[in-house]
Amino acid sequence: MLFADAAGYYERLEAVPSRLKMIDILAEMFRGLEPEEVAPAIYMTQGILLPPFEGREFGVAEKLVEEALALSTGHDKRAVEELYIRKGDMGLAAEELKRSTRLKGIVRNSYGIREIYSMMMKIAEAGGPGSKDQKIKMLANMISAASPLEAKFIARYPLGALRLGVGDSTILEALALAYTGSREAKPELERAYNTCSDLGLVGARLKKEGMRAITDFRITLFKPVRPALAERLATAEEIMERMGGEAAVEQKYDGFRIQIHKKGGEIRLYSRRLEDTTAMFPDIVDAVRRIRAESAIFEGEALAYNEETSEYLPFQETIQRKRKHGIAEKREELPLHLFAFDLLYLNGMDYLSEPYEKRRDALEALVMGSEVIEPTRRILTGSPKELERFFETSVSDGLEGIMVKDLKAPYVAGARKFSWIKLKRSYRGALTDTLDLVIVGFYSGRGSRAEFGFGGLLCAVYNRKRDMFETVSRIGTGFTEAQMTELHRKLERIKRGLKPARVDSVVEPRFWVAPKYVVTVNADEITRSPMHTCGRSTDKEGIGYALRFPRLYGDEAIRPDKGPEEATTTEEVIEMFRMQRKVGVKE
Ligand code: AMP
């Protein structure tokens, strides 16, 4: 497929108001692809070069794209920069600059999708002295040969997003429609995706080998599994009732999640967002190296832990180990301890569909004898009273709470299921648990805020079933000056003229933005409200859920570590609403 044709589809995607139409357009595009083009086209649509764990980033800043635009259109750098600031989007700037190009007699070249993709890969791979100029030249060459429409997407791609508003779930549905003729295959495709976290691979397999390859899809070393997530309930009774008998009650540690892959001497660590973090934690790598297994994939929570005093250090301390420089010193100062909680693969055997009990037994045997890695501490019980007692002890030891696990359940990759239920100390009392919300719009500043050009946010939760962002709150307080400046700078760049297709809202902000940034928010209460679409019943008059007295929570409220689909979900808000009523009734 010519890149010009792909750009045509992208242009249509950007303009369409409904998610279902998006799926149709994407499916039409996928049908037109050669087998070898499927993976590159999927990554491109996601705005990435490869999945996050491959660590292949563009290494391209806005200034660099501006220089390439100047070079390839004959406009001077200042003019390019001004146009970009005015438009707030490099793609729109590129399109306009190409239309008014000052260079005559340039030969247009019709590149195919794969050619553009491999040139982008070369740009990412260029490194060392002089690489900046090389990158500029390569990008300028592509833009020179492109039409204004192609230039729009070529300029956006190295900045990490095509701004199409397409999420993984939409791509999966479009793949099912394109290659199996109906959306019904989506759950099976999703399972494969959850097993390898690589949409390009899943799409390419489906195209080349058909549905068989998808149903046979198995866990693979060095392709991280999308992590299992926990549901929440308010009381020990509810949890035990839901478990329906004896369950494992594990301590819940507040550190960071690591997924470990080991094959012989080769060891890789992946974060919750599936980034390769091997280089950050040499102490964990050393400990894994000493484990006696030919190959293994397992998960745990790493936190700074003082063995002499048996003291768990708070998250603020632990997080200091997540760094790119000064790793060796911090390793000395804050040694990590890994509490292993699940086993997914061992010596060639896939454990994903084995019950918890069996996975846990194998996990305990695997890490036995290690000083740095130990299984999570836990009890087995069917009694709410005992669960409650364990919870209280865990909290007074300085932990976050507990995780209750169904003894018979398989590992549910990428999903929030009742096979894991969390109970955190913050659920007790008022709404002290925070929410992670996606910004979908913003307001301009008035009065003393005018100088920041920023007056507040319109925020949404993620509805997994609908794959839509539903608004839940406007936020006008709790910002520091630094946060206002940062938010304004970030949001200006992703402004949209129209409401993005996957946003559901009855409120009109001053400016819409593409769902991209997540913020942590605190509120007094969850209320019912007709103003917001979160959890609204489908009839038009329906009432949704909203936050009372919302405010940004803490200095680290802007969350680069979370993507929009990892925000708090509609189901969670409804659950929190229910729990708050229960607590209210009790007290
Ligand atoms: P939350 O982020 O509050 O939804 O809780 C889920 C997270 O708790 C997981 O992603 C893990 O990082 C962490 N965690 C801590 N202790 C455990 C445990 N015993 N079992 C599973 N996850 C745990």
JSON list of C-alpha atoms in Angstrom, two decimals, residues 38-227:
[
{"chain": "A", "resi": 38, "resn": "VAL", "atom": "CA", "xyz": [0.44, -5.43, 8.41]},
{"chain": "A", "resi": 39, "resn": "ALA", "atom": "CA", "xyz": [2.81, -5.06, 11.39]},
{"chain": "A", "resi": 40, "resn": "PRO", "atom": "CA", "xyz": [4.35, -1.74, 10.24]},
{"chain": "A", "resi": 41, "resn": "ALA", "atom": "CA", "xyz": [0.88, -0.33, 9.49]},
{"chain": "A", "resi": 42, "resn": "ILE", "atom": "CA", "xyz": [-0.37, -1.30, 12.95]},
{"chain": "A", "resi": 43, "resn": "TYR", "atom": "CA", "xyz": [2.61, 0.24, 14.75]},
{"chain": "A", "resi": 44, "resn": "MET", "atom": "CA", "xyz": [2.25, 3.37, 12.66]},
{"chain": "A", "resi": 45, "resn": "THR", "atom": "CA", "xyz": [-1.42, 3.63, 13.56]},
{"chain": "A", "resi": 46, "resn": "GLN", "atom": "CA", "xyz": [-0.46, 3.27, 17.22]},
{"chain": "A", "resi": 47, "resn": "GLY", "atom": "CA", "xyz": [2.13, 6.04, 16.74]},
{"chain": "A", "resi": 48, "resn": "ILE", "atom": "CA", "xyz": [5.01, 3.78, 17.78]},
{"chain": "A", "resi": 49, "resn": "LEU", "atom": "CA", "xyz": [7.90, 2.07, 16.00]},
{"chain": "A", "resi": 50, "resn": "LEU", "atom": "CA", "xyz": [7.76, -1.12, 18.03]},
{"chain": "A", "resi": 51, "resn": "PRO", "atom": "CA", "xyz": [6.04, -2.18, 21.28]},
{"chain": "A", "resi": 52, "resn": "PRO", "atom": "CA", "xyz": [7.37, -0.36, 24.37]},
{"chain": "A", "resi": 53, "resn": "PHE", "atom": "CA", "xyz": [9.46, -3.30, 25.63]},
{"chain": "A", "resi": 54, "resn": "GLU", "atom": "CA", "xyz": [11.66, -3.17, 22.51]},
{"chain": "A", "resi": 55, "resn": "GLY", "atom": "CA", "xyz": [12.96, 0.20, 23.70]},
{"chain": "A", "resi": 56, "resn": "ARG", "atom": "CA", "xyz": [13.11, 1.62, 20.18]},
{"chain": "A", "resi": 57, "resn": "GLU", "atom": "CA", "xyz": [12.27, 5.28, 20.47]},
{"chain": "A", "resi": 58, "resn": "PHE", "atom": "CA", "xyz": [12.47, 7.96, 17.82]},
{"chain": "A", "resi": 59, "resn": "GLY", "atom": "CA", "xyz": [14.73, 10.28, 19.80]},
{"chain": "A", "resi": 60, "resn": "VAL", "atom": "CA", "xyz": [13.24, 13.18, 17.86]},
{"chain": "A", "resi": 61, "resn": "ALA", "atom": "CA", "xyz": [12.32, 16.49, 19.46]},
{"chain": "A", "resi": 62, "resn": "GLU", "atom": "CA", "xyz": [9.96, 19.10, 18.04]},
{"chain": "A", "resi": 63, "resn": "LYS", "atom": "CA", "xyz": [12.88, 21.37, 17.14]},
{"chain": "A", "resi": 64, "resn": "LEU", "atom": "CA", "xyz": [14.29, 18.65, 14.95]},
{"chain": "A", "resi": 65, "resn": "VAL", "atom": "CA", "xyz": [11.03, 18.24, 13.00]},
{"chain": "A", "resi": 66, "resn": "GLU", "atom": "CA", "xyz": [10.86, 22.01, 12.61]},
{"chain": "A", "resi": 67, "resn": "GLU", "atom": "CA", "xyz": [14.33, 22.02, 11.10]},
{"chain": "A", "resi": 68, "resn": "ALA", "atom": "CA", "xyz": [13.40, 19.22, 8.71]},
{"chain": "A", "resi": 69, "resn": "LEU", "atom": "CA", "xyz": [10.31, 21.15, 7.68]},
{"chain": "A", "resi": 70, "resn": "ALA", "atom": "CA", "xyz": [12.34, 24.29, 7.03]},
{"chain": "A", "resi": 71, "resn": "LEU", "atom": "CA", "xyz": [14.87, 22.35, 4.99]},
{"chain": "A", "resi": 72, "resn": "SER", "atom": "CA", "xyz": [12.28, 20.54, 2.91]},
{"chain": "A", "resi": 73, "resn": "THR", "atom": "CA", "xyz": [9.97, 23.47, 2.17]},
{"chain": "A", "resi": 74, "resn": "GLY", "atom": "CA", "xyz": [12.36, 26.41, 1.91]},
{"chain": "A", "resi": 75, "resn": "HIS", "atom": "CA", "xyz": [10.64, 28.38, 4.68]},
{"chain": "A", "resi": 76, "resn": "ASP", "atom": "CA", "xyz": [12.88, 29.85, 7.35]},
{"chain": "A", "resi": 77, "resn": "LYS", "atom": "CA", "xyz": [13.08, 28.31, 10.80]},
{"chain": "A", "resi": 78, "resn": "ARG", "atom": "CA", "xyz": [11.37, 31.18, 12.56]},
{"chain": "A", "resi": 79, "resn": "ALA", "atom": "CA", "xyz": [8.37, 31.00, 10.22]},
{"chain": "A", "resi": 80, "resn": "VAL", "atom": "CA", "xyz": [8.09, 27.25, 10.79]},
{"chain": "A", "resi": 81, "resn": "GLU", "atom": "CA", "xyz": [8.25, 27.66, 14.54]},
{"chain": "A", "resi": 82, "resn": "GLU", "atom": "CA", "xyz": [5.64, 30.41, 14.54]},
{"chain": "A", "resi": 83, "resn": "LEU", "atom": "CA", "xyz": [3.27, 28.40, 12.41]},
{"chain": "A", "resi": 84, "resn": "TYR", "atom": "CA", "xyz": [3.68, 25.41, 14.72]},
{"chain": "A", "resi": 85, "resn": "ILE", "atom": "CA", "xyz": [2.90, 27.51, 17.78]},
{"chain": "A", "resi": 86, "resn": "ARG", "atom": "CA", "xyz": [-0.12, 29.01, 16.06]},
{"chain": "A", "resi": 87, "resn": "LYS", "atom": "CA", "xyz": [-1.49, 25.64, 14.92]},
{"chain": "A", "resi": 88, "resn": "GLY", "atom": "CA", "xyz": [-0.49, 23.73, 18.04]},
{"chain": "A", "resi": 89, "resn": "ASP", "atom": "CA", "xyz": [0.15, 20.67, 15.89]},
{"chain": "A", "resi": 90, "resn": "MET", "atom": "CA", "xyz": [3.20, 19.74, 13.84]},
{"chain": "A", "resi": 91, "resn": "GLY", "atom": "CA", "xyz": [1.08, 17.84, 11.30]},
{"chain": "A", "resi": 92, "resn": "LEU", "atom": "CA", "xyz": [-1.11, 20.80, 10.45]},
{"chain": "A", "resi": 93, "resn": "ALA", "atom": "CA", "xyz": [1.95, 23.02, 10.23]},
{"chain": "A", "resi": 94, "resn": "ALA", "atom": "CA", "xyz": [3.63, 20.56, 7.86]},
{"chain": "A", "resi": 95, "resn": "GLU", "atom": "CA", "xyz": [0.57, 20.33, 5.65]},
{"chain": "A", "resi": 96, "resn": "GLU", "atom": "CA", "xyz": [0.37, 24.07, 5.27]},
{"chain": "A", "resi": 97, "resn": "LEU", "atom": "CA", "xyz": [4.10, 24.49, 4.70]},
{"chain": "A", "resi": 98, "resn": "LYS", "atom": "CA", "xyz": [4.02, 21.91, 1.94]},
{"chain": "A", "resi": 99, "resn": "ARG", "atom": "CA", "xyz": [1.12, 23.67, 0.26]},
{"chain": "A", "resi": 100, "resn": "SER", "atom": "CA", "xyz": [3.09, 26.89, 0.18]},
{"chain": "A", "resi": 101, "resn": "THR", "atom": "CA", "xyz": [6.48, 25.32, -0.47]},
{"chain": "A", "resi": 102, "resn": "ARG", "atom": "CA", "xyz": [9.13, 27.68, -1.73]},
{"chain": "A", "resi": 103, "resn": "LEU", "atom": "CA", "xyz": [11.15, 24.99, -3.42]},
{"chain": "A", "resi": 104, "resn": "LYS", "atom": "CA", "xyz": [10.20, 24.37, -7.01]},
{"chain": "A", "resi": 105, "resn": "GLY", "atom": "CA", "xyz": [10.91, 21.40, -9.22]},
{"chain": "A", "resi": 106, "resn": "ILE", "atom": "CA", "xyz": [10.99, 18.83, -6.39]},
{"chain": "A", "resi": 107, "resn": "VAL", "atom": "CA", "xyz": [10.26, 15.35, -7.62]},
{"chain": "A", "resi": 108, "resn": "ARG", "atom": "CA", "xyz": [7.41, 13.66, -5.80]},
{"chain": "A", "resi": 109, "resn": "ASN", "atom": "CA", "xyz": [8.09, 10.11, -4.88]},
{"chain": "A", "resi": 110, "resn": "SER", "atom": "CA", "xyz": [5.37, 7.62, -4.04]},
{"chain": "A", "resi": 111, "resn": "TYR", "atom": "CA", "xyz": [6.76, 5.68, -1.13]},
{"chain": "A", "resi": 112, "resn": "GLY", "atom": "CA", "xyz": [5.05, 2.57, 0.17]},
{"chain": "A", "resi": 113, "resn": "ILE", "atom": "CA", "xyz": [4.12, 2.09, 3.83]},
{"chain": "A", "resi": 114, "resn": "ARG", "atom": "CA", "xyz": [7.11, -0.17, 4.45]},
{"chain": "A", "resi": 115, "resn": "GLU", "atom": "CA", "xyz": [9.55, 2.26, 2.91]},
{"chain": "A", "resi": 116, "resn": "ILE", "atom": "CA", "xyz": [8.33, 5.08, 5.13]},
{"chain": "A", "resi": 117, "resn": "TYR", "atom": "CA", "xyz": [8.42, 2.76, 8.14]},
{"chain": "A", "resi": 118, "resn": "SER", "atom": "CA", "xyz": [11.97, 1.61, 7.50]},
{"chain": "A", "resi": 119, "resn": "MET", "atom": "CA", "xyz": [13.18, 5.17, 6.94]},
{"chain": "A", "resi": 120, "resn": "MET", "atom": "CA", "xyz": [11.60, 6.08, 10.29]},
{"chain": "A", "resi": 121, "resn": "MET", "atom": "CA", "xyz": [13.41, 3.14, 11.85]},
{"chain": "A", "resi": 122, "resn": "LYS", "atom": "CA", "xyz": [16.72, 4.43, 10.45]},
{"chain": "A", "resi": 123, "resn": "ILE", "atom": "CA", "xyz": [15.98, 7.83, 11.99]},
{"chain": "A", "resi": 124, "resn": "ALA", "atom": "CA", "xyz": [15.41, 6.17, 15.36]},
{"chain": "A", "resi": 125, "resn": "GLU", "atom": "CA", "xyz": [18.56, 4.11, 15.07]},
{"chain": "A", "resi": 126, "resn": "ALA", "atom": "CA", "xyz": [20.85, 7.02, 14.16]},
{"chain": "A", "resi": 127, "resn": "GLY", "atom": "CA", "xyz": [22.99, 7.82, 17.20]},
{"chain": "A", "resi": 128, "resn": "GLY", "atom": "CA", "xyz": [26.31, 9.34, 18.19]},
{"chain": "A", "resi": 129, "resn": "PRO", "atom": "CA", "xyz": [28.01, 12.50, 16.98]},
{"chain": "A", "resi": 130, "resn": "GLY", "atom": "CA", "xyz": [26.40, 14.09, 13.94]},
{"chain": "A", "resi": 131, "resn": "SER", "atom": "CA", "xyz": [23.27, 11.97, 14.28]},
{"chain": "A", "resi": 132, "resn": "LYS", "atom": "CA", "xyz": [21.03, 14.98, 14.77]},
{"chain": "A", "resi": 133, "resn": "ASP", "atom": "CA", "xyz": [21.91, 16.33, 11.32]},
{"chain": "A", "resi": 134, "resn": "GLN", "atom": "CA", "xyz": [21.47, 12.90, 9.85]},
{"chain": "A", "resi": 135, "resn": "LYS", "atom": "CA", "xyz": [18.01, 12.60, 11.37]},
{"chain": "A", "resi": 136, "resn": "ILE", "atom": "CA", "xyz": [17.03, 16.03, 10.05]},
{"chain": "A", "resi": 137, "resn": "LYS", "atom": "CA", "xyz": [18.21, 15.14, 6.56]},
{"chain": "A", "resi": 138, "resn": "MET", "atom": "CA", "xyz": [16.40, 11.81, 6.45]},
{"chain": "A", "resi": 139, "resn": "LEU", "atom": "CA", "xyz": [13.17, 13.34, 7.66]},
{"chain": "A", "resi": 140, "resn": "ALA", "atom": "CA", "xyz": [13.51, 16.26, 5.23]},
{"chain": "A", "resi": 141, "resn": "ASN", "atom": "CA", "xyz": [14.01, 13.85, 2.33]},
{"chain": "A", "resi": 142, "resn": "MET", "atom": "CA", "xyz": [10.79, 12.08, 3.16]},
{"chain": "A", "resi": 143, "resn": "ILE", "atom": "CA", "xyz": [8.86, 15.31, 3.50]},
{"chain": "A", "resi": 144, "resn": "SER", "atom": "CA", "xyz": [10.29, 16.66, 0.25]},
{"chain": "A", "resi": 145, "resn": "ALA", "atom": "CA", "xyz": [8.94, 13.73, -1.68]},
{"chain": "A", "resi": 146, "resn": "ALA", "atom": "CA", "xyz": [5.54, 13.83, 0.05]},
{"chain": "A", "resi": 147, "resn": "SER", "atom": "CA", "xyz": [2.20, 15.45, -0.72]},
{"chain": "A", "resi": 148, "resn": "PRO", "atom": "CA", "xyz": [0.85, 17.95, 1.86]},
{"chain": "A", "resi": 149, "resn": "LEU", "atom": "CA", "xyz": [-1.42, 15.25, 3.31]},
{"chain": "A", "resi": 150, "resn": "GLU", "atom": "CA", "xyz": [1.38, 12.69, 3.60]},
{"chain": "A", "resi": 151, "resn": "ALA", "atom": "CA", "xyz": [3.60, 15.37, 5.15]},
{"chain": "A", "resi": 152, "resn": "LYS", "atom": "CA", "xyz": [1.00, 15.89, 7.87]},
{"chain": "A", "resi": 153, "resn": "PHE", "atom": "CA", "xyz": [1.37, 12.34, 9.15]},
{"chain": "A", "resi": 154, "resn": "ILE", "atom": "CA", "xyz": [5.10, 12.05, 8.44]},
{"chain": "A", "resi": 155, "resn": "ALA", "atom": "CA", "xyz": [5.69, 15.09, 10.65]},
{"chain": "A", "resi": 156, "resn": "ARG", "atom": "CA", "xyz": [3.54, 13.73, 13.46]},
{"chain": "A", "resi": 157, "resn": "TYR", "atom": "CA", "xyz": [4.84, 10.16, 13.52]},
{"chain": "A", "resi": 158, "resn": "PRO", "atom": "CA", "xyz": [8.34, 10.76, 14.96]},
{"chain": "A", "resi": 159, "resn": "LEU", "atom": "CA", "xyz": [6.76, 12.82, 17.75]},
{"chain": "A", "resi": 160, "resn": "GLY", "atom": "CA", "xyz": [5.04, 9.67, 18.94]},
{"chain": "A", "resi": 161, "resn": "ALA", "atom": "CA", "xyz": [1.40, 10.01, 17.89]},
{"chain": "A", "resi": 162, "resn": "LEU", "atom": "CA", "xyz": [-0.63, 10.38, 14.72]},
{"chain": "A", "resi": 163, "resn": "ARG", "atom": "CA", "xyz": [-3.45, 11.90, 16.77]},
{"chain": "A", "resi": 164, "resn": "LEU", "atom": "CA", "xyz": [-6.06, 9.60, 15.29]},
{"chain": "A", "resi": 165, "resn": "GLY", "atom": "CA", "xyz": [-7.81, 8.85, 18.57]},
{"chain": "A", "resi": 166, "resn": "VAL", "atom": "CA", "xyz": [-7.55, 5.11, 17.87]},
{"chain": "A", "resi": 167, "resn": "GLY", "atom": "CA", "xyz": [-6.99, 2.84, 20.88]},
{"chain": "A", "resi": 168, "resn": "ASP", "atom": "CA", "xyz": [-5.77, -0.77, 20.98]},
{"chain": "A", "resi": 169, "resn": "SER", "atom": "CA", "xyz": [-9.27, -2.07, 21.40]},
{"chain": "A", "resi": 170, "resn": "THR", "atom": "CA", "xyz": [-10.44, -0.29, 18.24]},
{"chain": "A", "resi": 171, "resn": "ILE", "atom": "CA", "xyz": [-7.51, -1.74, 16.29]},
{"chain": "A", "resi": 172, "resn": "LEU", "atom": "CA", "xyz": [-8.31, -5.26, 17.55]},
{"chain": "A", "resi": 173, "resn": "GLU", "atom": "CA", "xyz": [-11.91, -4.94, 16.49]},
{"chain": "A", "resi": 174, "resn": "ALA", "atom": "CA", "xyz": [-10.91, -3.64, 13.07]},
{"chain": "A", "resi": 175, "resn": "LEU", "atom": "CA", "xyz": [-8.46, -6.53, 12.62]},
{"chain": "A", "resi": 176, "resn": "ALA", "atom": "CA", "xyz": [-11.21, -9.02, 13.44]},
{"chain": "A", "resi": 177, "resn": "LEU", "atom": "CA", "xyz": [-13.56, -7.38, 10.97]},
{"chain": "A", "resi": 178, "resn": "ALA", "atom": "CA", "xyz": [-10.95, -7.11, 8.21]},
{"chain": "A", "resi": 179, "resn": "TYR", "atom": "CA", "xyz": [-9.53, -10.61, 8.39]},
{"chain": "A", "resi": 180, "resn": "THR", "atom": "CA", "xyz": [-12.34, -12.79, 9.72]},
{"chain": "A", "resi": 181, "resn": "GLY", "atom": "CA", "xyz": [-15.33, -10.88, 8.35]},
{"chain": "A", "resi": 182, "resn": "SER", "atom": "CA", "xyz": [-16.91, -10.22, 11.76]},
{"chain": "A", "resi": 183, "resn": "ARG", "atom": "CA", "xyz": [-16.11, -8.60, 15.08]},
{"chain": "A", "resi": 184, "resn": "GLU", "atom": "CA", "xyz": [-16.76, -11.84, 16.92]},
{"chain": "A", "resi": 185, "resn": "ALA", "atom": "CA", "xyz": [-13.12, -12.89, 16.82]},
{"chain": "A", "resi": 186, "resn": "LYS", "atom": "CA", "xyz": [-12.12, -9.87, 18.89]},
{"chain": "A", "resi": 187, "resn": "PRO", "atom": "CA", "xyz": [-11.95, -11.62, 22.32]},
{"chain": "A", "resi": 188, "resn": "GLU", "atom": "CA", "xyz": [-9.66, -14.30, 20.90]},
{"chain": "A", "resi": 189, "resn": "LEU", "atom": "CA", "xyz": [-7.43, -11.66, 19.31]},
{"chain": "A", "resi": 190, "resn": "GLU", "atom": "CA", "xyz": [-7.43, -9.77, 22.57]},
{"chain": "A", "resi": 191, "resn": "ARG", "atom": "CA", "xyz": [-6.29, -12.88, 24.42]},
{"chain": "A", "resi": 192, "resn": "ALA", "atom": "CA", "xyz": [-3.36, -13.23, 22.02]},
{"chain": "A", "resi": 193, "resn": "TYR", "atom": "CA", "xyz": [-2.54, -9.55, 22.44]},
{"chain": "A", "resi": 194, "resn": "ASN", "atom": "CA", "xyz": [-2.68, -9.83, 26.22]},
{"chain": "A", "resi": 195, "resn": "THR", "atom": "CA", "xyz": [-0.23, -12.72, 26.00]},
{"chain": "A", "resi": 196, "resn": "CYS", "atom": "CA", "xyz": [2.45, -10.88, 24.00]},
{"chain": "A", "resi": 197, "resn": "SER", "atom": "CA", "xyz": [1.66, -7.13, 24.20]},
{"chain": "A", "resi": 198, "resn": "ASP", "atom": "CA", "xyz": [2.51, -6.82, 20.53]},
{"chain": "A", "resi": 199, "resn": "LEU", "atom": "CA", "xyz": [-0.39, -5.76, 18.30]},
{"chain": "A", "resi": 200, "resn": "GLY", "atom": "CA", "xyz": [1.74, -5.82, 15.15]},
{"chain": "A", "resi": 201, "resn": "LEU", "atom": "CA", "xyz": [2.67, -9.43, 15.78]},
{"chain": "A", "resi": 202, "resn": "VAL", "atom": "CA", "xyz": [-0.94, -10.47, 16.42]},
{"chain": "A", "resi": 203, "resn": "GLY", "atom": "CA", "xyz": [-2.18, -8.70, 13.27]},
{"chain": "A", "resi": 204, "resn": "ALA", "atom": "CA", "xyz": [0.56, -10.14, 11.08]},
{"chain": "A", "resi": 205, "resn": "ARG", "atom": "CA", "xyz": [-0.01, -13.69, 12.36]},
{"chain": "A", "resi": 206, "resn": "LEU", "atom": "CA", "xyz": [-3.73, -13.40, 11.74]},
{"chain": "A", "resi": 207, "resn": "LYS", "atom": "CA", "xyz": [-3.20, -12.14, 8.21]},
{"chain": "A", "resi": 208, "resn": "LYS", "atom": "CA", "xyz": [-0.56, -14.73, 7.32]},
{"chain": "A", "resi": 209, "resn": "GLU", "atom": "CA", "xyz": [-1.73, -17.84, 9.17]},
{"chain": "A", "resi": 210, "resn": "GLY", "atom": "CA", "xyz": [-5.38, -17.22, 9.92]},
{"chain": "A", "resi": 211, "resn": "MET", "atom": "CA", "xyz": [-7.39, -17.73, 13.13]},
{"chain": "A", "resi": 212, "resn": "ARG", "atom": "CA", "xyz": [-5.62, -21.01, 13.99]},
{"chain": "A", "resi": 213, "resn": "ALA", "atom": "CA", "xyz": [-2.43, -19.13, 14.78]},
{"chain": "A", "resi": 214, "resn": "ILE", "atom": "CA", "xyz": [-4.39, -16.87, 17.12]},
{"chain": "A", "resi": 215, "resn": "THR", "atom": "CA", "xyz": [-6.15, -19.64, 19.02]},
{"chain": "A", "resi": 216, "resn": "ASP", "atom": "CA", "xyz": [-2.81, -21.43, 19.35]},
{"chain": "A", "resi": 217, "resn": "PHE", "atom": "CA", "xyz": [-1.03, -18.29, 20.56]},
{"chain": "A", "resi": 218, "resn": "ARG", "atom": "CA", "xyz": [1.19, -19.01, 23.59]},
{"chain": "A", "resi": 219, "resn": "ILE", "atom": "CA", "xyz": [3.29, -17.05, 26.03]},
{"chain": "A", "resi": 220, "resn": "THR", "atom": "CA", "xyz": [6.79, -16.25, 24.72]},
{"chain": "A", "resi": 221, "resn": "LEU", "atom": "CA", "xyz": [9.99, -15.38, 26.55]},
{"chain": "A", "resi": 222, "resn": "PHE", "atom": "CA", "xyz": [10.96, -11.71, 26.22]},
{"chain": "A", "resi": 223, "resn": "LYS", "atom": "CA", "xyz": [7.47, -10.68, 25.14]},
{"chain": "A", "resi": 224, "resn": "PRO", "atom": "CA", "xyz": [5.89, -9.38, 28.37]},
{"chain": "A", "resi": 225, "resn": "VAL", "atom": "CA", "xyz": [2.39, -10.49, 29.27]},
{"chain": "A", "resi": 226, "resn": "ARG", "atom": "CA", "xyz": [-0.10, -7.68, 29.90]},
{"chain": "A", "resi": 227, "resn": "PRO", "atom": "CA", "xyz": [-0.51, -7.64, 33.68]}
]
